[in-house]
JSON list of C-alpha atoms in Angstrom, two decimals:
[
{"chain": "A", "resi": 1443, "resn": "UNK", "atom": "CA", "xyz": [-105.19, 0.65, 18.66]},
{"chain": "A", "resi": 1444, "resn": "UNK", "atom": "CA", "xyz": [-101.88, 1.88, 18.42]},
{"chain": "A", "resi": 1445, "resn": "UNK", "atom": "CA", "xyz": [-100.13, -1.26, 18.25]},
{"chain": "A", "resi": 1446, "resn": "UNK", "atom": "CA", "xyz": [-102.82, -1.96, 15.27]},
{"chain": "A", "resi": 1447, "resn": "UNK", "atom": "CA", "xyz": [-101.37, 1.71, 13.52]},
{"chain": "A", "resi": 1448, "resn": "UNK", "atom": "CA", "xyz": [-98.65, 1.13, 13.65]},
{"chain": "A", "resi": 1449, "resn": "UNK", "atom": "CA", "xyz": [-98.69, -2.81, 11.94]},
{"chain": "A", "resi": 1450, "resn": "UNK", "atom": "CA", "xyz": [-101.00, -1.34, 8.96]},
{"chain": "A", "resi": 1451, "resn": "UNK", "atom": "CA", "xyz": [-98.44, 1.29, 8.71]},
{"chain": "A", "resi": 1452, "resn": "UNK", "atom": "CA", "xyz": [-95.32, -1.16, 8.51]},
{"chain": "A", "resi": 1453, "resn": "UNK", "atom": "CA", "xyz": [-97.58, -3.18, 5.87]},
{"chain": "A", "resi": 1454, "resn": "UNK", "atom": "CA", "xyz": [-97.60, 0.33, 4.21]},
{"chain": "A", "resi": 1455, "resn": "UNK", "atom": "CA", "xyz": [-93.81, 0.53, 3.86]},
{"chain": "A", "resi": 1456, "resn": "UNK", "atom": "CA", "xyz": [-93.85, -2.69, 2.73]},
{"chain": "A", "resi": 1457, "resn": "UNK", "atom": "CA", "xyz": [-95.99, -2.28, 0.11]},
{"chain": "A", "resi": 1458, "resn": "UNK", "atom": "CA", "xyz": [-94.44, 1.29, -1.23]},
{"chain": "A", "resi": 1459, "resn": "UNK", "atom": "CA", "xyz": [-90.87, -0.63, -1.16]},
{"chain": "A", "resi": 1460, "resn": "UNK", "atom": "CA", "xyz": [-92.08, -3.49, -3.54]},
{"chain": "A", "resi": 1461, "resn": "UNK", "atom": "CA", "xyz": [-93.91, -1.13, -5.12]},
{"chain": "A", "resi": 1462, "resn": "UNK", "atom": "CA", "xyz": [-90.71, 1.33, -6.17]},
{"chain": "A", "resi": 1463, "resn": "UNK", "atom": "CA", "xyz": [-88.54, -2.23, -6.77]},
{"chain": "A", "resi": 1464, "resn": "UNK", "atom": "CA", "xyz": [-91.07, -2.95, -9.18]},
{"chain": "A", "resi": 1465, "resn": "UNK", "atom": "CA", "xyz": [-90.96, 0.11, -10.72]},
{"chain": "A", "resi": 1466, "resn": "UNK", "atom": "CA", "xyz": [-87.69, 0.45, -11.12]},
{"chain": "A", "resi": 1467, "resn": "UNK", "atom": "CA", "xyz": [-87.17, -2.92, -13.06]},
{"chain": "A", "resi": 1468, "resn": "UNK", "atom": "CA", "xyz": [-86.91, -2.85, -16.83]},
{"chain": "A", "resi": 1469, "resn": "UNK", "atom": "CA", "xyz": [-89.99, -3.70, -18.58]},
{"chain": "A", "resi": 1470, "resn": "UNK", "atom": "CA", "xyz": [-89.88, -7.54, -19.64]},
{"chain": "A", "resi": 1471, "resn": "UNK", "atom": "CA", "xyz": [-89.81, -6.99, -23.30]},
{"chain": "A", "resi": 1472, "resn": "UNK", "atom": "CA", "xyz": [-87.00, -4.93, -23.13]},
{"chain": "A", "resi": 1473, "resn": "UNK", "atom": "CA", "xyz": [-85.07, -7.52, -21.28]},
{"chain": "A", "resi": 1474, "resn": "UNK", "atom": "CA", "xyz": [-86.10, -9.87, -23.44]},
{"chain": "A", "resi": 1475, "resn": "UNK", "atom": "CA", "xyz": [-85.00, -8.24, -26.60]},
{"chain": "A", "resi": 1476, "resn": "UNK", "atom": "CA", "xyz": [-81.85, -7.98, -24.84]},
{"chain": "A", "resi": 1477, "resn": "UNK", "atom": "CA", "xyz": [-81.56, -11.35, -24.38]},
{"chain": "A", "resi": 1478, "resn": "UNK", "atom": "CA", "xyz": [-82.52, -12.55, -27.81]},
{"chain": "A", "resi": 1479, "resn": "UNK", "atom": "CA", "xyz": [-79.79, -10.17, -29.22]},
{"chain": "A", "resi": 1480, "resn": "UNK", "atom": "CA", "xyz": [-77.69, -12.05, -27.24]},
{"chain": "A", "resi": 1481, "resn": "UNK", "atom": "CA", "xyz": [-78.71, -15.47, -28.37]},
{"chain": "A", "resi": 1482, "resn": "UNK", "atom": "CA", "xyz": [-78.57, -15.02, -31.96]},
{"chain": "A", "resi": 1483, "resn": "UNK", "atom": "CA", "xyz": [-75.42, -12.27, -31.83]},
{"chain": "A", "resi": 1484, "resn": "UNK", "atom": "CA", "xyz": [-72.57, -14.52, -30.29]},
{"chain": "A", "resi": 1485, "resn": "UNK", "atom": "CA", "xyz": [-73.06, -13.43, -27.20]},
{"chain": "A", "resi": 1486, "resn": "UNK", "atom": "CA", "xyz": [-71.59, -16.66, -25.61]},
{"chain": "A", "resi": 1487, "resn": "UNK", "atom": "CA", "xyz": [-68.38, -15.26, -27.40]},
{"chain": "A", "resi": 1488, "resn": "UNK", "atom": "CA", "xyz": [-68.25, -11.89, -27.04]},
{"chain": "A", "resi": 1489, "resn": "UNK", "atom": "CA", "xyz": [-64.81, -10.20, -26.18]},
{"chain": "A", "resi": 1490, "resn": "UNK", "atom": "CA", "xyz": [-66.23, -9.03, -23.04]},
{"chain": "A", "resi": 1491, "resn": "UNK", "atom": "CA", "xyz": [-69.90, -9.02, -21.44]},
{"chain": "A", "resi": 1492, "resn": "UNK", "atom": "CA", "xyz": [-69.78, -7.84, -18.21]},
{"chain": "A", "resi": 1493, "resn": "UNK", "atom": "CA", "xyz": [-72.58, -8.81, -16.16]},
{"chain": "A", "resi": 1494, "resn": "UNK", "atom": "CA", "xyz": [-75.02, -9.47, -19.43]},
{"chain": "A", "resi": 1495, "resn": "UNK", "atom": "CA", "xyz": [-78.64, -12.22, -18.55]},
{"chain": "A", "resi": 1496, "resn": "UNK", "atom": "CA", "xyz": [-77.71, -11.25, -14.58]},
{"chain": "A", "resi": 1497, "resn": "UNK", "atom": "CA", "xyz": [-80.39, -9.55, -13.00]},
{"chain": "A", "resi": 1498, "resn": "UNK", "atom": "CA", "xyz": [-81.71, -6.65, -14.79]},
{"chain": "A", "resi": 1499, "resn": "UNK", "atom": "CA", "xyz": [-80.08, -4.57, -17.64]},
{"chain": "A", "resi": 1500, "resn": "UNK", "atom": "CA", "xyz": [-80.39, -1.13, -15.85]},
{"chain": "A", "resi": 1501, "resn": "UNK", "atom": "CA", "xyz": [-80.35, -1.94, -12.51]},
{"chain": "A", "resi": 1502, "resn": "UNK", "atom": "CA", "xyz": [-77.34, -4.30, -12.90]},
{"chain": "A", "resi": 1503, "resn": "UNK", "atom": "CA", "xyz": [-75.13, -2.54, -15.41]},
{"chain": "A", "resi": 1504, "resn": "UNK", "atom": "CA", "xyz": [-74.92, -4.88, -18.23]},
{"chain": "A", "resi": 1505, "resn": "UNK", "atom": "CA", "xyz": [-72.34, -3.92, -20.42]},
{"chain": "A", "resi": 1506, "resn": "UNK", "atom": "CA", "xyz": [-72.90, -1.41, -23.14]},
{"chain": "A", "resi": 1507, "resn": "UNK", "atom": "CA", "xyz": [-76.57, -1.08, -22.26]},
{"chain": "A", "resi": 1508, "resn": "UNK", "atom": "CA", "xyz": [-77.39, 2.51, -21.21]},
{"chain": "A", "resi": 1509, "resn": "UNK", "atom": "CA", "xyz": [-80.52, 3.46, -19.81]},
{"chain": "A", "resi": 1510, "resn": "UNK", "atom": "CA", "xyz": [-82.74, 6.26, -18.71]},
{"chain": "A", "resi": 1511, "resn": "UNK", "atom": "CA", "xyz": [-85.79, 6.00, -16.28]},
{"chain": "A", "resi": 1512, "resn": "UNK", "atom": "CA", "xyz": [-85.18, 2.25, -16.51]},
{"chain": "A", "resi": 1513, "resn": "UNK", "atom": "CA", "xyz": [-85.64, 2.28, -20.63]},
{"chain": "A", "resi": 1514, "resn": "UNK", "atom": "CA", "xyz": [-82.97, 0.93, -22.48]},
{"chain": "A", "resi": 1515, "resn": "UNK", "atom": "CA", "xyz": [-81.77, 4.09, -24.37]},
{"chain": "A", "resi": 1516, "resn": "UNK", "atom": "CA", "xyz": [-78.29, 3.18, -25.85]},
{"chain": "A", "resi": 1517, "resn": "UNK", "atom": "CA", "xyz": [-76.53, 0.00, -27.22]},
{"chain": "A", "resi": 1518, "resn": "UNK", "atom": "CA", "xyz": [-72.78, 0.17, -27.59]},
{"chain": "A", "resi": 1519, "resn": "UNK", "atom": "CA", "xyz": [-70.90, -3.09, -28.03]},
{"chain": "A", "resi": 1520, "resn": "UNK", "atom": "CA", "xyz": [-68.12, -1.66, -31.04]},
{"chain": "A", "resi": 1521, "resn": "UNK", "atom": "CA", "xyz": [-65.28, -3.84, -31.53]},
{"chain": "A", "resi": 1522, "resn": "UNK", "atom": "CA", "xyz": [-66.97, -6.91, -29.41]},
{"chain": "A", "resi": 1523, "resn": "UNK", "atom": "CA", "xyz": [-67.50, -9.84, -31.78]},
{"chain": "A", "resi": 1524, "resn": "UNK", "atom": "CA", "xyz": [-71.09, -9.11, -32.02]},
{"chain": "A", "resi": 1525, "resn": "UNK", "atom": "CA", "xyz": [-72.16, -11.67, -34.70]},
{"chain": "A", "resi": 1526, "resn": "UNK", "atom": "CA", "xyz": [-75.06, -13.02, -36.70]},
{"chain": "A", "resi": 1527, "resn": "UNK", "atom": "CA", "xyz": [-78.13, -11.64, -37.31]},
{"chain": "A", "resi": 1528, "resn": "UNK", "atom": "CA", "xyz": [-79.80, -9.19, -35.33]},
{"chain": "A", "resi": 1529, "resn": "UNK", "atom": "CA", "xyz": [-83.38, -10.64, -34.41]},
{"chain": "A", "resi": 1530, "resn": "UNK", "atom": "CA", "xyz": [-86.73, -9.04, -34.92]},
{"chain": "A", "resi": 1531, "resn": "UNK", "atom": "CA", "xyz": [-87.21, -8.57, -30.90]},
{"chain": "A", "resi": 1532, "resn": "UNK", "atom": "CA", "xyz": [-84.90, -5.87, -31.16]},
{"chain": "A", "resi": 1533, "resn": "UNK", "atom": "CA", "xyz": [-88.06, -3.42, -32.17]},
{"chain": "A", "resi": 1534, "resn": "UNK", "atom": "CA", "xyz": [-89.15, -4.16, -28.12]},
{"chain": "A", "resi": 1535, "resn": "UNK", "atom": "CA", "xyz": [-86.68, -1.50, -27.74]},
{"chain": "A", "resi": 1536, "resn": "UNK", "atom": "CA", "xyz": [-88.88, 1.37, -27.88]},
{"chain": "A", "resi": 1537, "resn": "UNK", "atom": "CA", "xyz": [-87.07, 3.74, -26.18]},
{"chain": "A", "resi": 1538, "resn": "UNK", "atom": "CA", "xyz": [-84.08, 3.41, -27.77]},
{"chain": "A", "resi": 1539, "resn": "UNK", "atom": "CA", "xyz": [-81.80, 6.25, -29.39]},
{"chain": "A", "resi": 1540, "resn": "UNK", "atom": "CA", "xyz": [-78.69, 5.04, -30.85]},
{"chain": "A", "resi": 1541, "resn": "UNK", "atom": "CA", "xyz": [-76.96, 1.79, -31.59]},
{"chain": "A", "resi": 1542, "resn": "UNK", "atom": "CA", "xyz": [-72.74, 1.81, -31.75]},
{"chain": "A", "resi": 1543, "resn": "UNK", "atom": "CA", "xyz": [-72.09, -1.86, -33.39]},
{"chain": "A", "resi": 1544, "resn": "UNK", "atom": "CA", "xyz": [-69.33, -0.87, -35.59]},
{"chain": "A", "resi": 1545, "resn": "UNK", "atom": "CA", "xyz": [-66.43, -2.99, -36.04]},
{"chain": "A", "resi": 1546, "resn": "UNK", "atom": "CA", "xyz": [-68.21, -6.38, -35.34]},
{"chain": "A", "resi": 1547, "resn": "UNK", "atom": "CA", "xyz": [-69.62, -8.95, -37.88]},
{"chain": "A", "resi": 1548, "resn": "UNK", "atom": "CA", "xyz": [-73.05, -8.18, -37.84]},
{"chain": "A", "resi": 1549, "resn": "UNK", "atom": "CA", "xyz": [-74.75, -10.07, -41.29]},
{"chain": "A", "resi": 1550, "resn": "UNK", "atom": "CA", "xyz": [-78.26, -8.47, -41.11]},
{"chain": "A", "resi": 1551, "resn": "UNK", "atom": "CA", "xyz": [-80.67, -6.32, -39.63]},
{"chain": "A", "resi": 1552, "resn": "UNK", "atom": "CA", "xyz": [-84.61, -7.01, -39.52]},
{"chain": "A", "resi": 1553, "resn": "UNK", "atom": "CA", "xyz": [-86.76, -3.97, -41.30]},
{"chain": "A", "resi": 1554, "resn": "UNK", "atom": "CA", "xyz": [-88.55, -3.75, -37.80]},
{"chain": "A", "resi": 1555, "resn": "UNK", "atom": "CA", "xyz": [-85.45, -2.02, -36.63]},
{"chain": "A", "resi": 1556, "resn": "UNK", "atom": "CA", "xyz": [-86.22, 1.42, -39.00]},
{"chain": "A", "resi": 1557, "resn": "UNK", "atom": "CA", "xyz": [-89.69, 1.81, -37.02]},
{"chain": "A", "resi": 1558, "resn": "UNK", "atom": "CA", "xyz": [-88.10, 2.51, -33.80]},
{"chain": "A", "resi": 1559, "resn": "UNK", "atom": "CA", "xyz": [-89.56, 5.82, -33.26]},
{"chain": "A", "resi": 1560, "resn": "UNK", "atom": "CA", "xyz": [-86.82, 7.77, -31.05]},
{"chain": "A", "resi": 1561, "resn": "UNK", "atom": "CA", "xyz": [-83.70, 6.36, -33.51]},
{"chain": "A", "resi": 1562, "resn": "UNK", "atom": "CA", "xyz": [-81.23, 9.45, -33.53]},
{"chain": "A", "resi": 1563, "resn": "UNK", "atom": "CA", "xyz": [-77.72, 7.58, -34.08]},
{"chain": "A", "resi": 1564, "resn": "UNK", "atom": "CA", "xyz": [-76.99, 4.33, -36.20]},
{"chain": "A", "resi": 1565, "resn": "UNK", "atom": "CA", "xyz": [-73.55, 3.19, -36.40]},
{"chain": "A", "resi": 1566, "resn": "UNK", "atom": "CA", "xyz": [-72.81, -0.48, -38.19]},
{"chain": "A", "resi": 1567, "resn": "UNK", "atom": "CA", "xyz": [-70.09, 0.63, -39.71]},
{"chain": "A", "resi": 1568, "resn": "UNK", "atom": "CA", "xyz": [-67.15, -2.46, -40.47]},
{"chain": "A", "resi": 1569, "resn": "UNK", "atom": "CA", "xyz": [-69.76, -5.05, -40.68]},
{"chain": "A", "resi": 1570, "resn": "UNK", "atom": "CA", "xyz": [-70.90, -7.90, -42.83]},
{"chain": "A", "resi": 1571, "resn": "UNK", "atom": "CA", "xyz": [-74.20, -6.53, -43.70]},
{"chain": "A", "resi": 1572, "resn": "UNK", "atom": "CA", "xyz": [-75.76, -7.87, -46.66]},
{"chain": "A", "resi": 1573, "resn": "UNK", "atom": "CA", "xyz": [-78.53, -6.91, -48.75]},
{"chain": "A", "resi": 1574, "resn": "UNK", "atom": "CA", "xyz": [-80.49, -3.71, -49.68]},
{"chain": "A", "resi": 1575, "resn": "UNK", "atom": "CA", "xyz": [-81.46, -1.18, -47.98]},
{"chain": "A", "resi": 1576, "resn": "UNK", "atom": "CA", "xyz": [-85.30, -1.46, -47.58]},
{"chain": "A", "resi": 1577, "resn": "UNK", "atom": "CA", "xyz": [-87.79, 0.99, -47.70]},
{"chain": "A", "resi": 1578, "resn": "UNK", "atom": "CA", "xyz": [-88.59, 1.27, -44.56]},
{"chain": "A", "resi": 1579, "resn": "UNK", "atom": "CA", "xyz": [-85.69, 3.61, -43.50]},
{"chain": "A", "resi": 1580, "resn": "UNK", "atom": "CA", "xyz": [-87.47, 5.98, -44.74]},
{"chain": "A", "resi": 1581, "resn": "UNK", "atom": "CA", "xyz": [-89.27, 5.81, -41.51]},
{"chain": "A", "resi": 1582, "resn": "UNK", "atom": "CA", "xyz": [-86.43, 6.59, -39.06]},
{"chain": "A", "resi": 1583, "resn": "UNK", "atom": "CA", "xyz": [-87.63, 10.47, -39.80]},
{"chain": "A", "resi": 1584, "resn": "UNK", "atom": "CA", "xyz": [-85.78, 11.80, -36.66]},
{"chain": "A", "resi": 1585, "resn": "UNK", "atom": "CA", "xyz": [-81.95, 10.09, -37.27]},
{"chain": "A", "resi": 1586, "resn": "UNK", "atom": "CA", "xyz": [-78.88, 12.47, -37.50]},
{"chain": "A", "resi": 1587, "resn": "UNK", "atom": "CA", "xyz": [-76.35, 9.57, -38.49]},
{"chain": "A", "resi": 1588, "resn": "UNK", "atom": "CA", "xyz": [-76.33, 6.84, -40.45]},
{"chain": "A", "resi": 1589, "resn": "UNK", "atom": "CA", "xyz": [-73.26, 5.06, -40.90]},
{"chain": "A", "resi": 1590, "resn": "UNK", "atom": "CA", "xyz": [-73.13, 2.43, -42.95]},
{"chain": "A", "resi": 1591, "resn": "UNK", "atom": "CA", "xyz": [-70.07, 2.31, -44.56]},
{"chain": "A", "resi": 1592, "resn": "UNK", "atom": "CA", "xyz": [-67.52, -0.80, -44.92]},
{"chain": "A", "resi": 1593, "resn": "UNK", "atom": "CA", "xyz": [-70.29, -3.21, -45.54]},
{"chain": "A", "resi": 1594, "resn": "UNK", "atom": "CA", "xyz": [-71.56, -5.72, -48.26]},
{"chain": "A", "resi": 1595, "resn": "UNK", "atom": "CA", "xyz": [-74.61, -4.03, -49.11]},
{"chain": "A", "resi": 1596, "resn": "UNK", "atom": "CA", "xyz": [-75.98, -3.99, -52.41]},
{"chain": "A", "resi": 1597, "resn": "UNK", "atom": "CA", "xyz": [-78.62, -2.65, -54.96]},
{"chain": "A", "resi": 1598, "resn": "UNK", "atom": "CA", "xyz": [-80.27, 0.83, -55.07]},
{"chain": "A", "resi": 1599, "resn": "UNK", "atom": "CA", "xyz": [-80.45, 3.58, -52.43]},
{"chain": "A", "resi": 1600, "resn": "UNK", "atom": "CA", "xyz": [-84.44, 3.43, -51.77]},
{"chain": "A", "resi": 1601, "resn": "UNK", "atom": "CA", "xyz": [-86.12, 6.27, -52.39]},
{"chain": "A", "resi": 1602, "resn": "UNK", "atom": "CA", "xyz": [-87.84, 6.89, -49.16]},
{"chain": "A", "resi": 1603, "resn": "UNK", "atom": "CA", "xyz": [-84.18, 7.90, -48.22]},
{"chain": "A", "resi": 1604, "resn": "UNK", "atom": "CA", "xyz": [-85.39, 11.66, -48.66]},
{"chain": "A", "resi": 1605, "resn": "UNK", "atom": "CA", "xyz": [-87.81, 11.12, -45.92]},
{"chain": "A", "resi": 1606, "resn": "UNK", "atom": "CA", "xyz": [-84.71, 11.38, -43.44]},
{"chain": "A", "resi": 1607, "resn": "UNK", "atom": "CA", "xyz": [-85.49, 15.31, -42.97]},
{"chain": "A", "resi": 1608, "resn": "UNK", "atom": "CA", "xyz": [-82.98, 15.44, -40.43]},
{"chain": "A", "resi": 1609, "resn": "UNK", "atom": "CA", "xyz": [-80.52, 13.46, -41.27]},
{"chain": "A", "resi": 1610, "resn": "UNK", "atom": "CA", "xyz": [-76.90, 15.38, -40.45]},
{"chain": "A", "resi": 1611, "resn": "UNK", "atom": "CA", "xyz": [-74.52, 12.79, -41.56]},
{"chain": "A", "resi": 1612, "resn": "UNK", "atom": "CA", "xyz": [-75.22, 9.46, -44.10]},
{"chain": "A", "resi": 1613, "resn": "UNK", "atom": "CA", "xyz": [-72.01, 7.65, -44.90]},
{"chain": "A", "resi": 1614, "resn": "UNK", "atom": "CA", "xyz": [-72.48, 3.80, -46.69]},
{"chain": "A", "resi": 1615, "resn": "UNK", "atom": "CA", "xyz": [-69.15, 4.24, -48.74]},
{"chain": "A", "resi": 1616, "resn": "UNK", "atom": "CA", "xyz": [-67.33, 0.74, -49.40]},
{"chain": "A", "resi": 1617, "resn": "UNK", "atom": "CA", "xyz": [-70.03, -1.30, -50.31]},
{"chain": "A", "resi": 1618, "resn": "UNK", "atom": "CA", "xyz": [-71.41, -2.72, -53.32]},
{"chain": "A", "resi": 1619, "resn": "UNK", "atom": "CA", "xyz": [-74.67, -0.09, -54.13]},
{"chain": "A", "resi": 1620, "resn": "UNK", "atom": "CA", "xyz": [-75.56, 0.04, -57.52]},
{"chain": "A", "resi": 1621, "resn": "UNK", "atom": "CA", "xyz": [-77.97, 2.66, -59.34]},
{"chain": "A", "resi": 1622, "resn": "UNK", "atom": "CA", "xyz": [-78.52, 6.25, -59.82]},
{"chain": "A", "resi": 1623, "resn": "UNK", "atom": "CA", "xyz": [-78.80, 8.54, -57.33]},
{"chain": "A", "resi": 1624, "resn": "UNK", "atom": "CA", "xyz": [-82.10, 10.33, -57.00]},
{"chain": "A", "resi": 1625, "resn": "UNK", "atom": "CA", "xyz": [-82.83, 13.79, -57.07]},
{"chain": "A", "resi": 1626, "resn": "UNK", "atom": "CA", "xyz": [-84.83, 13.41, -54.33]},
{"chain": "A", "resi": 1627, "resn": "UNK", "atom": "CA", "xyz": [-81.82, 13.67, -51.92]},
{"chain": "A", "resi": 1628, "resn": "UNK", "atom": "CA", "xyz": [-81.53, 17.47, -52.36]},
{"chain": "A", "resi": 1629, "resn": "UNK", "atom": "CA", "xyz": [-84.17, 17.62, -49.52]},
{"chain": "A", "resi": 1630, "resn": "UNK", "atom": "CA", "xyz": [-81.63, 16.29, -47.39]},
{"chain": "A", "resi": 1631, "resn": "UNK", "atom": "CA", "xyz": [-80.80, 19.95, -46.62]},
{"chain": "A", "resi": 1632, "resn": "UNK", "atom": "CA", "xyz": [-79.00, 18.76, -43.03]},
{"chain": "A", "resi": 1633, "resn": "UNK", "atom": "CA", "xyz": [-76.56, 16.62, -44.85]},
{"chain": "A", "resi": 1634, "resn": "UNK", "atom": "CA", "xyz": [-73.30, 18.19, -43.63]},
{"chain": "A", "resi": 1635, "resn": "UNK", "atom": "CA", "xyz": [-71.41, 14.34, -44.43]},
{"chain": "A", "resi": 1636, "resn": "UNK", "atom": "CA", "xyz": [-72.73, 12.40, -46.92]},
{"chain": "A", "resi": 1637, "resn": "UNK", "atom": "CA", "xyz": [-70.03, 9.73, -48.23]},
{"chain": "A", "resi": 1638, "resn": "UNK", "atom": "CA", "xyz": [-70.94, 7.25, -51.09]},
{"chain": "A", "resi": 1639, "resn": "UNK", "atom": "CA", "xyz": [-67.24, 6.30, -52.47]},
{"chain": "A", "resi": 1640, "resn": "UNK", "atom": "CA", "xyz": [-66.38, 2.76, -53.50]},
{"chain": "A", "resi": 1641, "resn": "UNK", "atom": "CA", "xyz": [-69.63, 2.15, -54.48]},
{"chain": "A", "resi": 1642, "resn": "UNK", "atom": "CA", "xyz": [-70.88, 0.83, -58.13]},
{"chain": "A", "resi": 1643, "resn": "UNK", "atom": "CA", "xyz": [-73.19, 4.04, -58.42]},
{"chain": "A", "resi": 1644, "resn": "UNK", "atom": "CA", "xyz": [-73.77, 5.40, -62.35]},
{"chain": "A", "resi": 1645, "resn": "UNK", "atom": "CA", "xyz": [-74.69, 9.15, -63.24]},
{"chain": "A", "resi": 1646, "resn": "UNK", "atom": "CA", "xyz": [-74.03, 11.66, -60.82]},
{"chain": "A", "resi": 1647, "resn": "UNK", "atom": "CA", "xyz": [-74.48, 13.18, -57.21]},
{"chain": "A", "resi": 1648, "resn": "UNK", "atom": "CA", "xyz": [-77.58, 15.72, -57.24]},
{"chain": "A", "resi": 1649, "resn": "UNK", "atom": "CA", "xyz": [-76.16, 17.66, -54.06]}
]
């Protein structure tokens, strides 16, 4: 009988230590968005990418991932080569606060990005980012900064920019924005930076 114990408790311990591996891992659509981002953003030729598609992100340190309770909470790869276009994937990233991709040569980012519901800090500054802005910022409701500036974007500053209630610091100077700027982005009333110079803007700034 004891002899039997004893084996159903070892199967226990066993069980418990797959059970807390398992549990520890990152979830497979996080590591997955990972690895897209790394397919279609020149990964392959990245200045450096310590330890990036070996084992898992958390666990296994990849390089300018940051994590907490095994989510992927933080991208920072500034000044790495990171190229291309992000992919749509990236929204697997649920957890995520804040991505540092400044100084690369990023060319676009999917909409999906702005519905990332814990988004606090975006930095693409000294990109290639083309396009306008879409709409769908205006969903990013709990972003601080926005940096944007020393890009190739174009066209009008949406309006659903006002929806960034808490929004500390917006900077998209050097670009190529056109347009007025609406009224609407008095209820910005966080703004501490707000920096809009070298742009193609007409009429003035109602701040």
């Amino acid at each position: 009988h004891i002899s039997l114990r004893m084996e159903k408790f070892a199967a226990f311990l066993l069980s418990f230590s797959l059970f807390l591996m398992l549990g520890s891992a990152t979830s497979p659509a996080e590591v997955q968005a990972l690895k897209n981002f790394y397919d279609s953003c020149c990964g392959s030729v990245w200045s450096s990418s310590v330890n990036w598609l070996v084992g898992d992100p958390c666990d296994d340190n990849w390089e300018g991932v940051f994590c907490s309770s095994n989510h992927v909470v933080s991208l920072e790869l500034p000044s790495h080569g990171v190229c291309g276009d992000i992919p749509t994937s990236i929204s697997e990233l649920e957890y995520i606060e804040s991505f540092i991709l400044d100084h690369n040569s990023i060319q676009s980012i999917p909409v999906d990005l702005w519905d990332l519901p814990n988004l606090n800090n975006i930095t693409f500054a000294y990109n290639q980012i083309q396009g306008e802005l879409p709409a769908q910022i205006g969903n990013s409701i709990g972003i601080r900064s926005l940096n944007l500036q020393f890009n190739q974007l174009s066209g009008n500053l949406p309006q659903a920019l006002s929806n960034l209630i808490n929004i500390e610091a917006f900077l998209a100077n050097n670009n190529k924005l056109t347009g007025g700027l609406s009224p609407s982005l008095s209820a910005l009333v966080r703004l501490q930076q707000f920096s809009l110079g070298s742009n193609e803007f007409s009429g003035t700034v109602p701040l």
